């Protein structure tokens, strides 16, 4: 059985590490590396794309990608050191095979929501302080003393951590 990935290196539990192509013995179920992703060459002639791989030694794998509406894969051993893989697929046609992105991750959505909430909080608070409380200047910052205290506490935490990492205590030993 042949396995092939033309885009990314893959590994199996056996000797097939950082591979582009491997062959699995049907009897022993052992994998054997026949091509690595490094050192491949790519050509395109008369509608056929060809990728030539080596294992870094004497084995050569030729992969022929044929643009077709049908899907098929044929693999054969040409001789002791040469393998031929022929893949027919619409994905071998330029621009015919696209992959949908999964969209935004949960973390990205959370950050966007958090930024929207903070922005809304700031705008509403500033409008309230300006027109209802008639504040001006620095007093327009909502909960200014809270934010100043959080900043001071964060700085103290950084100083404490740095002093522990450097091994310097600012307290006298008794």
PDB file of C-alpha atoms in Angstrom:
ATOM      1  CA  UNK A   1       0.000   0.000   0.000  1.00  0.00           C
ATOM      2  CA  UNK A   2       1.305   3.428  -0.937  1.00  0.00           C
ATOM      3  CA  UNK A   3       0.748   6.640   0.989  1.00  0.00           C
ATOM      4  CA  UNK A   4       1.523  10.096  -0.361  1.00  0.00           C
ATOM      5  CA  UNK A   5       1.140  13.738   0.667  1.00  0.00           C
ATOM      6  CA  UNK A   6       2.311  16.274  -1.869  1.00  0.00           C
ATOM      7  CA  UNK A   7       1.877  19.291   0.396  1.00  0.00           C
ATOM      8  CA  UNK A   8       3.172  18.475   3.870  1.00  0.00           C
ATOM      9  CA  UNK A   9       5.589  16.033   5.444  1.00  0.00           C
ATOM     10  CA  UNK A  10       3.953  13.323   7.542  1.00  0.00           C
ATOM     11  CA  UNK A  11       5.173  10.612   9.886  1.00  0.00           C
ATOM     12  CA  UNK A  12       3.954   7.179  10.902  1.00  0.00           C
ATOM     13  CA  UNK A  13       4.809   5.082  13.928  1.00  0.00           C
ATOM     14  CA  UNK A  14       7.400   3.109  11.941  1.00  0.00           C
ATOM     15  CA  UNK A  15      10.387   4.214   9.862  1.00  0.00           C
ATOM     16  CA  UNK A  16       8.360   6.600   7.734  1.00  0.00           C
ATOM     17  CA  UNK A  17       9.374   9.966   9.262  1.00  0.00           C
ATOM     18  CA  UNK A  18       9.175  13.418   7.598  1.00  0.00           C
ATOM     19  CA  UNK A  19       7.854  11.705   4.488  1.00  0.00           C
ATOM     20  CA  UNK A  20       6.294  12.663   1.192  1.00  0.00           C
ATOM     21  CA  UNK A  21       5.660   9.026   0.254  1.00  0.00           C
ATOM     22  CA  UNK A  22       5.861   5.659   1.988  1.00  0.00           C
ATOM     23  CA  UNK A  23       5.082   2.075   1.154  1.00  0.00           C
ATOM     24  CA  UNK A  24       3.520  -0.346   3.634  1.00  0.00           C
ATOM     25  CA  UNK A  25       4.283  -4.053   3.388  1.00  0.00           C
ATOM     26  CA  UNK A  26       0.952  -5.905   3.396  1.00  0.00           C
ATOM     27  CA  UNK A  27       2.295  -8.901   5.323  1.00  0.00           C
ATOM     28  CA  UNK A  28       4.481  -7.331   8.014  1.00  0.00           C
ATOM     29  CA  UNK A  29       2.518  -4.038   8.121  1.00  0.00           C
ATOM     30  CA  UNK A  30       5.862  -2.177   8.315  1.00  0.00           C
ATOM     31  CA  UNK A  31       6.214   1.236   6.676  1.00  0.00           C
ATOM     32  CA  UNK A  32       9.202   2.138   4.541  1.00  0.00           C
ATOM     33  CA  UNK A  33      10.173   5.647   3.461  1.00  0.00           C
ATOM     34  CA  UNK A  34      10.504   6.104  -0.286  1.00  0.00           C
ATOM     35  CA  UNK A  35      10.411   9.928  -0.593  1.00  0.00           C
ATOM     36  CA  UNK A  36      11.041  13.023   1.522  1.00  0.00           C
ATOM     37  CA  UNK A  37       9.513  16.488   1.027  1.00  0.00           C
ATOM     38  CA  UNK A  38      12.968  18.092   0.727  1.00  0.00           C
ATOM     39  CA  UNK A  39      14.691  18.177  -2.635  1.00  0.00           C
ATOM     40  CA  UNK A  40      11.643  17.683  -4.816  1.00  0.00           C
ATOM     41  CA  UNK A  41      11.455  19.028  -8.349  1.00  0.00           C
ATOM     42  CA  UNK A  42       8.291  20.168 -10.106  1.00  0.00           C
ATOM     43  CA  UNK A  43       7.529  20.373 -13.828  1.00  0.00           C
ATOM     44  CA  UNK A  44       4.377  21.066 -15.811  1.00  0.00           C
ATOM     45  CA  UNK A  45       4.105  20.006 -19.455  1.00  0.00           C
ATOM     46  CA  UNK A  46       1.082  19.494 -21.682  1.00  0.00           C
ATOM     47  CA  UNK A  47      -1.416  19.582 -18.799  1.00  0.00           C
ATOM     48  CA  UNK A  48       0.473  17.077 -16.644  1.00  0.00           C
ATOM     49  CA  UNK A  49       2.226  18.184 -13.487  1.00  0.00           C
ATOM     50  CA  UNK A  50       5.130  16.016 -12.404  1.00  0.00           C
ATOM     51  CA  UNK A  51       6.792  16.018  -9.002  1.00  0.00           C
ATOM     52  CA  UNK A  52       9.989  14.033  -8.568  1.00  0.00           C
ATOM     53  CA  UNK A  53      11.013  13.053  -5.035  1.00  0.00           C
ATOM     54  CA  UNK A  54      13.962  11.176  -3.620  1.00  0.00           C
ATOM     55  CA  UNK A  55      14.591   9.535  -0.271  1.00  0.00           C
ATOM     56  CA  UNK A  56      17.963  11.279  -0.030  1.00  0.00           C
ATOM     57  CA  UNK A  57      19.741   8.192  -1.379  1.00  0.00           C
ATOM     58  CA  UNK A  58      18.994   6.084  -4.459  1.00  0.00           C
ATOM     59  CA  UNK A  59      15.184   5.826  -4.504  1.00  0.00           C
ATOM     60  CA  UNK A  60      13.212   8.060  -6.868  1.00  0.00           C
ATOM     61  CA  UNK A  61       9.442   8.600  -6.852  1.00  0.00           C
ATOM     62  CA  UNK A  62       7.713  10.241  -9.812  1.00  0.00           C
ATOM     63  CA  UNK A  63       4.236  11.587  -9.137  1.00  0.00           C
ATOM     64  CA  UNK A  64       2.105  12.478 -12.151  1.00  0.00           C
ATOM     65  CA  UNK A  65      -0.851  14.767 -11.406  1.00  0.00           C
ATOM     66  CA  UNK A  66      -3.503  14.633 -14.122  1.00  0.00           C
ATOM     67  CA  UNK A  67      -6.330  17.160 -14.312  1.00  0.00           C
ATOM     68  CA  UNK A  68      -9.546  15.138 -14.462  1.00  0.00           C
ATOM     69  CA  UNK A  69     -13.142  15.190 -13.260  1.00  0.00           C
ATOM     70  CA  UNK A  70     -12.758  11.609 -12.015  1.00  0.00           C
ATOM     71  CA  UNK A  71     -10.736  10.633  -8.941  1.00  0.00           C
ATOM     72  CA  UNK A  72      -8.182   7.823  -9.071  1.00  0.00           C
ATOM     73  CA  UNK A  73      -4.712   6.879  -7.873  1.00  0.00           C
ATOM     74  CA  UNK A  74      -2.421   4.242  -9.307  1.00  0.00           C
ATOM     75  CA  UNK A  75       0.974   3.349  -7.888  1.00  0.00           C
ATOM     76  CA  UNK A  76       3.551   0.894  -9.103  1.00  0.00           C
ATOM     77  CA  UNK A  77       7.151  -0.053  -8.602  1.00  0.00           C
ATOM     78  CA  UNK A  78       8.978   0.472 -11.896  1.00  0.00           C
ATOM     79  CA  UNK A  79      12.157  -1.256 -10.671  1.00  0.00           C
ATOM     80  CA  UNK A  80      14.143  -1.634  -7.444  1.00  0.00           C
ATOM     81  CA  UNK A  81      14.709   2.094  -6.962  1.00  0.00           C
ATOM     82  CA  UNK A  82      11.940   3.771  -8.959  1.00  0.00           C
ATOM     83  CA  UNK A  83       8.271   4.222  -8.111  1.00  0.00           C
ATOM     84  CA  UNK A  84       5.536   5.831 -10.185  1.00  0.00           C
ATOM     85  CA  UNK A  85       2.368   7.319  -8.707  1.00  0.00           C
ATOM     86  CA  UNK A  86      -0.374   8.629 -10.998  1.00  0.00           C
ATOM     87  CA  UNK A  87      -3.127  10.744  -9.464  1.00  0.00           C
ATOM     88  CA  UNK A  88      -6.184  11.891 -11.409  1.00  0.00           C
ATOM     89  CA  UNK A  89      -8.185  14.564  -9.634  1.00  0.00           C
ATOM     90  CA  UNK A  90      -9.913  17.894 -10.073  1.00  0.00           C
ATOM     91  CA  UNK A  91      -7.396  19.164  -7.494  1.00  0.00           C
ATOM     92  CA  UNK A  92      -4.651  18.679 -10.096  1.00  0.00           C
ATOM     93  CA  UNK A  93      -6.372  21.356 -12.204  1.00  0.00           C
ATOM     94  CA  UNK A  94      -5.161  24.897 -11.462  1.00  0.00           C
ATOM     95  CA  UNK A  95      -7.742  26.783  -9.387  1.00  0.00           C
ATOM     96  CA  UNK A  96     -10.336  23.979  -9.382  1.00  0.00           C
ATOM     97  CA  UNK A  97      -9.822  22.697  -5.856  1.00  0.00           C
ATOM     98  CA  UNK A  98     -10.300  25.205  -3.076  1.00  0.00           C
ATOM     99  CA  UNK A  99     -10.426  24.659   0.647  1.00  0.00           C
ATOM    100  CA  UNK A 100     -12.772  26.566   2.883  1.00  0.00           C
ATOM    101  CA  UNK A 101     -11.230  28.188   5.890  1.00  0.00           C
ATOM    102  CA  UNK A 102     -12.864  27.362   9.179  1.00  0.00           C
ATOM    103  CA  UNK A 103     -13.374  31.044   9.925  1.00  0.00           C
ATOM    104  CA  UNK A 104     -12.437  32.753  13.131  1.00  0.00           C
ATOM    105  CA  UNK A 105     -11.272  30.762  16.113  1.00  0.00           C
ATOM    106  CA  UNK A 106     -13.065  30.932  19.448  1.00  0.00           C
ATOM    107  CA  UNK A 107     -10.217  32.992  20.912  1.00  0.00           C
ATOM    108  CA  UNK A 108     -10.428  35.544  18.090  1.00  0.00           C
ATOM    109  CA  UNK A 109     -14.192  35.889  18.557  1.00  0.00           C
ATOM    110  CA  UNK A 110     -13.667  36.353  22.322  1.00  0.00           C
ATOM    111  CA  UNK A 111     -11.052  39.100  21.745  1.00  0.00           C
ATOM    112  CA  UNK A 112     -13.335  40.899  19.269  1.00  0.00           C
ATOM    113  CA  UNK A 113     -16.264  40.791  21.711  1.00  0.00           C
ATOM    114  CA  UNK A 114     -14.013  41.959  24.564  1.00  0.00           C
ATOM    115  CA  UNK A 115     -12.706  44.914  22.536  1.00  0.00           C
ATOM    116  CA  UNK A 116     -16.268  45.875  21.530  1.00  0.00           C
ATOM    117  CA  UNK A 117     -17.453  45.760  25.160  1.00  0.00           C
ATOM    118  CA  UNK A 118     -14.494  47.834  26.398  1.00  0.00           C
ATOM    119  CA  UNK A 119     -14.952  50.402  23.620  1.00  0.00           C
ATOM    120  CA  UNK A 120     -18.691  50.675  24.322  1.00  0.00           C
ATOM    121  CA  UNK A 121     -18.000  51.020  28.064  1.00  0.00           C
ATOM    122  CA  UNK A 122     -15.483  53.824  27.469  1.00  0.00           C
ATOM    123  CA  UNK A 123     -17.683  55.757  25.036  1.00  0.00           C
ATOM    124  CA  UNK A 124     -20.829  55.551  27.189  1.00  0.00           C
ATOM    125  CA  UNK A 125     -18.887  56.405  30.370  1.00  0.00           C
ATOM    126  CA  UNK A 126     -17.163  59.415  28.807  1.00  0.00           C
ATOM    127  CA  UNK A 127     -20.464  60.731  27.417  1.00  0.00           C
ATOM    128  CA  UNK A 128     -22.117  60.248  30.832  1.00  0.00           C
ATOM    129  CA  UNK A 129     -19.272  61.963  32.718  1.00  0.00           C
ATOM    130  CA  UNK A 130     -19.133  64.874  30.264  1.00  0.00           C
ATOM    131  CA  UNK A 131     -22.822  65.694  29.883  1.00  0.00           C
ATOM    132  CA  UNK A 132     -24.439  64.424  33.101  1.00  0.00           C
ATOM    133  CA  UNK A 133     -21.657  64.977  35.661  1.00  0.00           C
ATOM    134  CA  UNK A 134     -20.128  67.955  33.736  1.00  0.00           C
ATOM    135  CA  UNK A 135     -16.562  66.623  34.150  1.00  0.00           C
ATOM    136  CA  UNK A 136     -13.648  67.780  31.997  1.00  0.00           C
ATOM    137  CA  UNK A 137     -10.074  66.763  31.146  1.00  0.00           C
ATOM    138  CA  UNK A 138      -8.578  63.797  32.976  1.00  0.00           C
ATOM    139  CA  UNK A 139     -11.761  63.408  35.035  1.00  0.00           C
ATOM    140  CA  UNK A 140     -13.494  62.062  31.893  1.00  0.00           C
ATOM    141  CA  UNK A 141     -11.646  58.755  32.346  1.00  0.00           C
ATOM    142  CA  UNK A 142     -14.209  56.376  33.882  1.00  0.00           C
ATOM    143  CA  UNK A 143     -13.127  54.902  37.239  1.00  0.00           C
ATOM    144  CA  UNK A 144      -9.790  56.694  36.937  1.00  0.00           C
ATOM    145  CA  UNK A 145      -8.584  55.802  40.443  1.00  0.00           C
ATOM    146  CA  UNK A 146      -9.372  52.116  39.874  1.00  0.00           C
ATOM    147  CA  UNK A 147      -7.343  52.019  36.641  1.00  0.00           C
ATOM    148  CA  UNK A 148      -4.453  53.920  38.222  1.00  0.00           C
ATOM    149  CA  UNK A 149      -4.427  51.438  41.119  1.00  0.00           C
ATOM    150  CA  UNK A 150      -4.501  48.454  38.736  1.00  0.00           C
ATOM    151  CA  UNK A 151      -1.544  49.956  36.845  1.00  0.00           C
ATOM    152  CA  UNK A 152       0.392  50.531  40.089  1.00  0.00           C
ATOM    153  CA  UNK A 153      -0.355  46.978  41.279  1.00  0.00           C
ATOM    154  CA  UNK A 154       0.775  45.552  37.931  1.00  0.00           C
ATOM    155  CA  UNK A 155       4.063  47.482  38.165  1.00  0.00           C
ATOM    156  CA  UNK A 156       4.609  46.216  41.727  1.00  0.00           C
ATOM    157  CA  UNK A 157       3.984  42.668  40.533  1.00  0.00           C
ATOM    158  CA  UNK A 158       6.513  43.054  37.712  1.00  0.00           C
ATOM    159  CA  UNK A 159       9.109  44.515  40.096  1.00  0.00           C
ATOM    160  CA  UNK A 160       8.537  41.666  42.581  1.00  0.00           C
ATOM    161  CA  UNK A 161       8.847  39.007  39.857  1.00  0.00           C
ATOM    162  CA  UNK A 162      12.010  40.572  38.420  1.00  0.00           C
ATOM    163  CA  UNK A 163      13.584  40.770  41.883  1.00  0.00           C
ATOM    164  CA  UNK A 164      12.842  37.053  42.470  1.00  0.00           C
ATOM    165  CA  UNK A 165      14.252  36.082  39.073  1.00  0.00           C
ATOM    166  CA  UNK A 166      17.430  38.093  39.673  1.00  0.00           C
ATOM    167  CA  UNK A 167      17.692  36.717  43.193  1.00  0.00           C
ATOM    168  CA  UNK A 168      17.699  40.092  44.878  1.00  0.00           C
ATOM    169  CA  UNK A 169      15.499  40.614  47.896  1.00  0.00           C
ATOM    170  CA  UNK A 170      14.643  44.157  48.854  1.00  0.00           C
ATOM    171  CA  UNK A 171      13.939  43.120  52.445  1.00  0.00           C
ATOM    172  CA  UNK A 172      16.527  42.976  55.186  1.00  0.00           C
ATOM    173  CA  UNK A 173      17.366  39.552  56.537  1.00  0.00           C
ATOM    174  CA  UNK A 174      16.703  39.108  60.279  1.00  0.00           C
TER     175      UNK A 174
END
